[in-house]
Coordinates of C-alpha atoms in Angstrom, one line a residue:
Chain H
X1 CA -5.6 -1.9 -48.5
X2 CA -6.3 1.6 -49.8
X3 CA -8.8 3.5 -47.8
X4 CA -10.6 6.4 -49.4
X5 CA -12.3 9.1 -47.4
X6 CA -14.4 11.8 -48.9
X7 CA -15.7 15.0 -47.3
X8 CA -18.2 16.4 -46.9
X9 CA -20.8 13.5 -47.2
X10 CA -23.5 16.0 -48.1
X11 CA -23.2 19.5 -49.5
X12 CA -26.0 22.0 -50.2
X13 CA -25.2 25.1 -52.2
X14 CA -26.9 28.0 -53.8
X15 CA -26.6 28.4 -57.6
X16 CA -23.4 30.3 -58.5
X17 CA -21.4 29.2 -55.4
X18 CA -17.9 27.7 -55.7
X19 CA -17.9 24.1 -54.6
X20 CA -15.0 22.0 -53.2
X21 CA -15.2 18.3 -52.5
X22 CA -12.2 16.5 -50.9
X23 CA -10.8 13.0 -51.2
X24 CA -8.0 11.5 -49.1
X25 CA -6.5 8.1 -49.6
X26 CA -4.0 6.0 -47.6
X27 CA -1.7 4.3 -50.0
X28 CA 0.3 5.8 -52.9
X29 CA -1.4 5.5 -56.2
X30 CA -0.7 5.9 -59.9
X31 CA -3.9 7.7 -60.7
X32 CA -7.1 8.9 -59.1
X33 CA -10.6 9.0 -60.7
X34 CA -13.3 11.5 -60.1
X35 CA -16.8 10.2 -61.1
X36 CA -20.3 11.7 -61.2
X37 CA -23.4 9.7 -60.4
X38 CA -26.9 11.0 -61.1
X39 CA -30.1 9.6 -59.6
X40 CA -30.9 6.4 -61.4
X41 CA -27.4 5.1 -61.2
X42 CA -25.4 6.0 -64.3
X43 CA -21.8 6.9 -63.6
X44 CA -19.8 9.3 -65.7
X45 CA -16.0 9.6 -65.5
X46 CA -15.1 13.2 -64.9
X47 CA -11.3 13.1 -64.5
X48 CA -8.4 10.7 -64.2
X49 CA -5.3 12.4 -62.9
X50 CA -2.0 11.4 -61.6
X51 CA -0.4 14.8 -60.8
X52 CA -1.2 18.5 -60.8
X53 CA -4.4 19.8 -62.1
X54 CA -7.0 19.2 -64.8
X55 CA -9.8 21.4 -66.0
X56 CA -12.9 20.7 -68.0
X57 CA -15.4 23.5 -68.3
X58 CA -16.4 24.5 -64.8
X59 CA -14.8 21.5 -63.2
X60 CA -11.3 21.5 -61.8
X61 CA -9.6 18.6 -60.2
X62 CA -6.3 18.8 -58.3
X63 CA -4.1 16.2 -56.7
X64 CA -1.2 16.3 -54.2
X65 CA 0.5 13.0 -54.4
X66 CA 2.8 13.6 -51.4
X67 CA -0.2 14.5 -49.2
X68 CA -2.4 11.7 -50.7
X69 CA -5.2 14.2 -51.3
X70 CA -7.3 15.4 -54.2
X71 CA -10.0 18.0 -54.5
X72 CA -12.8 18.5 -57.0
X73 CA -13.9 22.1 -57.6
X74 CA -17.0 23.3 -59.3
X75 CA -17.1 27.0 -60.3
X76 CA -20.4 28.9 -60.8
X77 CA -22.4 25.9 -59.6
X78 CA -25.7 25.1 -61.3
X79 CA -28.7 23.0 -60.2
X80 CA -27.8 20.5 -63.0
X81 CA -24.5 19.8 -61.1
X82 CA -26.6 18.2 -58.4
X83 CA -25.3 14.6 -58.2
X84 CA -23.1 12.3 -56.1
X85 CA -19.4 12.8 -56.7
X86 CA -17.2 9.8 -56.1
X87 CA -13.5 9.5 -56.0
X88 CA -11.7 6.2 -56.7
X89 CA -8.2 4.9 -56.5
X90 CA -6.5 1.7 -57.5
X91 CA -6.0 -1.0 -54.9
X92 CA -2.3 -1.6 -54.8
X93 CA -1.1 -3.4 -57.9
X94 CA -4.5 -4.7 -58.5
X95 CA -6.9 -3.8 -61.3
X96 CA -9.7 -3.1 -58.8
X97 CA -10.7 0.4 -57.8
X98 CA -11.5 1.3 -54.3
X99 CA -14.3 3.9 -54.2
X100 CA -15.2 6.5 -51.7
X101 CA -18.8 6.6 -50.4
X102 CA -19.4 9.7 -52.4
X103 CA -20.4 13.3 -51.7
X104 CA -24.0 14.2 -52.4
X105 CA -24.2 17.7 -53.9
X106 CA -27.5 19.6 -54.1
X107 CA -27.4 23.0 -55.8
X108 CA -30.5 25.0 -55.3
X109 CA -31.7 27.7 -57.7
Chain A
X1 CA -24.3 4.5 -79.8
X2 CA -21.0 3.1 -78.8
X3 CA -21.4 3.4 -75.0
X4 CA -21.5 0.6 -72.5
X5 CA -24.9 -1.1 -72.5
X6 CA -26.4 -3.1 -69.7
X7 CA -29.6 -5.1 -69.5
X8 CA -32.0 -5.6 -68.1
X9 CA -32.0 -2.2 -66.4
X10 CA -34.3 -3.5 -63.6
X11 CA -35.0 -7.0 -62.4
X12 CA -37.3 -8.0 -59.6
X13 CA -37.1 -11.6 -58.6
X14 CA -38.1 -13.9 -55.8
X15 CA -35.6 -15.3 -53.4
X16 CA -34.1 -18.5 -54.7
X17 CA -34.4 -17.7 -58.4
X18 CA -31.5 -17.3 -60.8
X19 CA -30.8 -14.0 -62.6
X20 CA -28.5 -13.1 -65.4
X21 CA -27.2 -9.6 -66.3
X22 CA -25.6 -8.7 -69.6
X23 CA -23.0 -6.1 -70.4
X24 CA -21.9 -4.9 -73.8
X25 CA -18.8 -2.8 -73.5
X26 CA -17.4 -0.3 -75.9
X27 CA -16.3 -2.4 -78.8
X28 CA -12.5 -1.8 -78.8
X29 CA -12.2 -1.9 -75.0
X30 CA -10.3 -5.0 -73.8
X31 CA -11.0 -4.6 -70.1
X32 CA -14.4 -5.1 -68.5
X33 CA -15.3 -4.7 -64.9
X34 CA -18.3 -5.6 -62.7
X35 CA -19.1 -3.6 -59.6
X36 CA -21.9 -3.8 -57.1
X37 CA -23.4 -0.8 -55.4
X38 CA -25.8 -0.7 -52.4
X39 CA -27.7 2.3 -51.3
X40 CA -25.6 5.0 -49.8
X41 CA -22.3 3.3 -50.6
X42 CA -19.7 3.6 -53.3
X43 CA -19.4 0.8 -55.8
X44 CA -17.5 -2.4 -54.8
X45 CA -15.3 -4.4 -57.1
X46 CA -16.6 -7.8 -58.1
X47 CA -14.5 -9.0 -61.0
X48 CA -12.7 -8.0 -64.1
X49 CA -11.7 -9.4 -67.5
X50 CA -9.0 -8.7 -69.9
X51 CA -10.4 -9.9 -73.2
X52 CA -12.0 -13.3 -72.4
X53 CA -9.8 -14.1 -69.3
X54 CA -11.2 -13.4 -65.9
X55 CA -8.1 -12.1 -64.1
X56 CA -9.4 -11.1 -60.8
X57 CA -12.3 -11.9 -58.6
X58 CA -13.3 -10.3 -55.3
X59 CA -14.0 -12.3 -52.2
X60 CA -17.4 -10.6 -52.3
X61 CA -18.2 -13.0 -55.1
X62 CA -19.6 -16.1 -53.5
X63 CA -20.0 -19.4 -55.2
X64 CA -23.5 -18.3 -56.3
X65 CA -22.0 -15.7 -58.6
X66 CA -20.4 -16.4 -61.9
X67 CA -19.2 -14.1 -64.7
X68 CA -18.2 -14.9 -68.2
X69 CA -16.9 -13.0 -71.2
X70 CA -16.9 -15.4 -74.1
X71 CA -14.8 -14.2 -77.1
X72 CA -13.8 -11.1 -75.2
X73 CA -16.9 -9.2 -76.2
X74 CA -20.0 -9.0 -74.1
X75 CA -20.1 -10.3 -70.5
X76 CA -22.7 -11.9 -68.3
X77 CA -23.0 -12.0 -64.6
X78 CA -25.2 -14.7 -63.2
X79 CA -26.5 -15.0 -59.6
X80 CA -27.8 -18.3 -58.6
X81 CA -30.3 -18.9 -55.8
X82 CA -30.7 -15.2 -55.1
X83 CA -30.9 -13.9 -51.6
X84 CA -32.3 -10.6 -50.3
X85 CA -28.8 -9.4 -49.6
X86 CA -28.1 -9.6 -53.3
X87 CA -30.4 -6.6 -53.9
X88 CA -28.1 -3.9 -55.3
X89 CA -27.2 -2.0 -58.5
X90 CA -24.8 -4.1 -60.6
X91 CA -22.5 -1.8 -62.7
X92 CA -20.4 -2.7 -65.6
X93 CA -17.5 -0.6 -66.9
X94 CA -15.0 -1.0 -69.7
X95 CA -11.6 0.5 -70.4
X96 CA -8.8 0.3 -73.0
X97 CA -5.8 0.6 -70.8
X98 CA -4.5 -0.6 -67.4
X99 CA -6.1 0.9 -64.2
X100 CA -4.8 4.3 -65.3
X101 CA -7.2 4.1 -68.2
X102 CA -10.5 6.1 -68.1
X103 CA -13.5 3.9 -67.2
X104 CA -16.7 4.1 -69.1
X105 CA -19.7 2.9 -67.1
X106 CA -23.1 1.5 -68.1
X107 CA -26.3 2.6 -66.6
X108 CA -26.4 -0.3 -64.3
X109 CA -28.8 -3.2 -63.6
X110 CA -30.9 -2.8 -60.5
X111 CA -31.7 -6.1 -58.8
X112 CA -34.5 -6.4 -56.2
X113 CA -34.9 -9.8 -54.5
X114 CA -38.2 -10.2 -52.7

């Protein structure tokens, strides 16, 4: 079974700071998902990546397949970035995703 | 709007009642997933459909839970004889490809069992 660990669990930052959220998993995967969940429940897919790095606006996601580790970076953080960030990986050959518990980010003005 | 739609958004029910949630995926997406999320936890997989076929079902899904996707379009998740432990957010997602495909989530249906 693939185990997903995220760190930190909670993160508070000042507006403008560079943010890093980490995700480690235990079993080799084909792709990893980074998701954002705002209060109220809605989940938005940020990235799906299988190697290297992807960038979208102020968000950057990297993955190291050999080390089974991924990071999500937010540059020039803003209060609207406050949300829970979740990483998810496939469970073996199954269609199911295994989710981390999430990192709650609060960006203060 | 062509996003994933779920309803009702909120449902409060008494223990022992049956509830049904509906999910309308993005129209061209052939894969549909149901997840359950409790407070402070990440979502947990419940079941998924490829078109109208239910191809995988979690052991979390007891006999009181049933999901359907007639005609491979919308899906329903029914919980019979609800228990307080069923209180959670029920999330639906759809995708076009295998598990390497991007997932699109609905806003979720929050169930409170009194």
